[in-house]
Each structure stands twice: as structure tokens, then as C-alpha cells.
XYZ file of C-alpha atoms in Angstrom:
144
model
C 104.283 99.448 77.383
C 105.720 96.013 76.843
C 104.987 94.576 80.314
C 101.681 96.261 81.171
C 99.716 94.176 83.646
C 96.296 95.781 84.159
C 95.179 93.469 86.955
C 98.169 94.169 89.196
C 97.979 97.893 88.327
C 94.294 97.972 89.299
C 94.966 96.046 92.500
C 97.913 98.291 93.425
C 95.928 101.474 92.743
C 93.014 100.134 94.768
C 95.292 99.333 97.705
C 96.834 102.812 97.581
C 93.355 104.366 97.580
C 92.216 102.111 100.417
C 95.309 102.930 102.493
C 94.906 106.677 101.903
C 91.210 106.498 102.798
C 91.821 104.480 105.955
C 94.638 106.792 106.998
C 92.291 109.759 106.695
C 89.366 108.030 108.430
C 91.423 106.640 111.306
C 93.802 109.565 111.846
C 92.074 112.578 110.332
C 95.228 113.309 108.323
C 96.052 113.348 104.626
C 98.477 110.613 103.525
C 100.784 113.052 101.752
C 104.380 111.910 102.010
C 105.917 115.399 102.084
C 103.657 116.422 104.976
C 104.390 113.244 106.894
C 108.159 113.544 106.389
C 108.078 117.300 107.062
C 106.157 116.729 110.294
C 108.656 114.097 111.341
C 111.711 116.259 110.619
C 110.307 119.453 112.164
C 107.333 118.600 114.364
C 104.926 121.263 115.554
C 104.691 121.883 119.266
C 102.153 119.502 120.761
C 102.192 117.144 117.751
C 101.141 113.757 119.045
C 101.957 111.769 115.920
C 105.755 111.412 115.559
C 105.617 107.644 116.122
C 102.787 107.320 113.614
C 104.781 109.327 111.057
C 107.901 107.218 111.641
C 105.888 103.995 111.257
C 104.405 105.273 107.985
C 107.858 106.078 106.559
C 109.284 102.768 107.831
C 106.459 100.963 106.028
C 107.295 102.753 102.787
C 110.889 101.564 103.048
C 110.433 98.106 104.562
C 107.425 97.032 102.458
C 109.240 96.872 99.121
C 112.333 95.374 100.770
C 110.208 92.594 102.285
C 108.645 91.946 98.882
C 111.989 91.793 97.068
C 113.865 89.749 99.672
C 110.918 87.624 100.830
C 109.728 86.518 97.392
C 111.171 85.665 94.009
C 110.019 88.999 92.549
C 112.838 90.988 90.979
C 113.067 94.776 90.900
C 111.696 96.133 87.619
C 113.989 99.137 87.387
C 117.420 100.159 88.505
C 118.653 103.647 89.307
C 121.708 104.356 87.172
C 121.993 108.120 87.573
C 125.075 109.558 89.290
C 124.692 110.457 92.967
C 124.933 114.262 92.394
C 121.991 114.039 89.965
C 119.960 112.033 92.485
C 120.719 114.533 95.260
C 119.860 117.504 93.015
C 116.623 115.783 92.021
C 115.712 115.176 95.657
C 116.373 118.807 96.570
C 114.276 119.992 93.626
C 111.419 117.710 94.668
C 111.642 119.077 98.223
C 111.550 122.630 96.881
C 108.601 121.771 94.635
C 106.573 120.202 97.428
C 107.151 123.290 99.556
C 106.191 125.593 96.683
C 103.115 123.503 95.810
C 102.030 122.988 99.429
C 102.170 119.234 99.046
C 103.359 116.347 96.940
C 101.920 114.094 94.275
C 100.515 111.671 96.829
C 98.839 114.377 98.879
C 97.386 116.270 95.934
C 97.063 113.487 93.363
C 95.559 110.779 95.531
C 94.019 112.461 98.546
C 93.222 115.906 97.144
C 91.627 114.735 93.904
C 89.488 112.193 95.748
C 88.116 115.109 97.809
C 87.431 117.134 94.610
C 89.920 119.840 95.593
C 90.408 122.380 92.784
C 93.799 123.330 94.263
C 94.874 119.688 94.087
C 93.681 119.399 90.491
C 95.797 122.399 89.493
C 98.790 121.055 91.455
C 98.480 117.560 89.935
C 98.207 118.944 86.406
C 101.289 121.076 87.119
C 103.239 118.040 88.393
C 102.279 116.010 85.342
C 103.155 118.775 82.867
C 106.527 119.313 84.553
C 107.233 115.575 84.234
C 106.167 115.495 80.579
C 108.344 118.497 79.782
C 111.320 117.049 81.653
C 111.141 113.816 79.648
C 110.706 115.744 76.402
C 113.734 117.915 77.056
C 116.073 115.308 78.561
C 115.255 112.358 76.332
C 114.246 113.916 73.041
C 115.724 117.400 72.762
C 119.144 117.081 74.435
C 119.392 113.289 74.096
C 120.266 112.327 77.674
C 119.581 108.786 78.832
């Protein structure tokens, strides 16, 4: 943790919590990315929120781009993995969100704040899977 900045981390976490809370209060929906994307790609009959879902996803993409290109802030990390690994990772995440009935944002931010036991179990499972993946790939088989 050589560049830990607690103030910006606290501010960022607070903004994420505020956005998730406002999304729920104003729309009555959980701000889980997999549910929003899933509803956009295969909407239910009578769903009145495709524009809202598209705006949410556009904000996730355009927000960081505006920050990087509109300020002097540089990206802190670069993706160096080969494209097949990135695609496989994306497919595995999609499978996991289907299996777990939601993603880290839905369970970890929105579910935990509502004291959902199911979300606690899901979040602990996500975290353990991440810990084990790093242990195996970085320490046991020595991948970058």
C-alpha cells in the first residue's frame, strides 16, 4: 500500500454509497451492475427503464473518461493481460453473477447496507474467491 490515500478513498466510498442510496430511493431499484446490464440486454416485457439503464451504463463508461481526459489525473493501472484472458474473465464473471443472483455492487454495497444475510454470504464468497485466485496465480503458480 504505497500510495494509500484515505481521504480520497473515504470520499469515493461515500459517493458510491450516496449514489446507490439515491438510485434506490428515486427508482426503487438496486444499483447492481449485473442486474442493470442484464435488464438492458434482455428486458422484461413492460420494463419502463431501458433508457435509465443505458444512462447508468453510459455514466460508468463516460465518467472515468471525462476525469482522465478532462484533468491532469493519470490512470493508476494498466491492463496488460492478453485479450483471450480478459474475455475468459468476463465470461466467468457473467457466469458468477448469474450463479450468485447478483454482482459485487448489488450484494456488497446495496445488499449489505440492507442487512441481507444472502448478500453477506455472497460478498464473503466473492472475497474468498478473489483471495484464492491471487494466492494461486501470484504465489503458487507464479503468474504475473
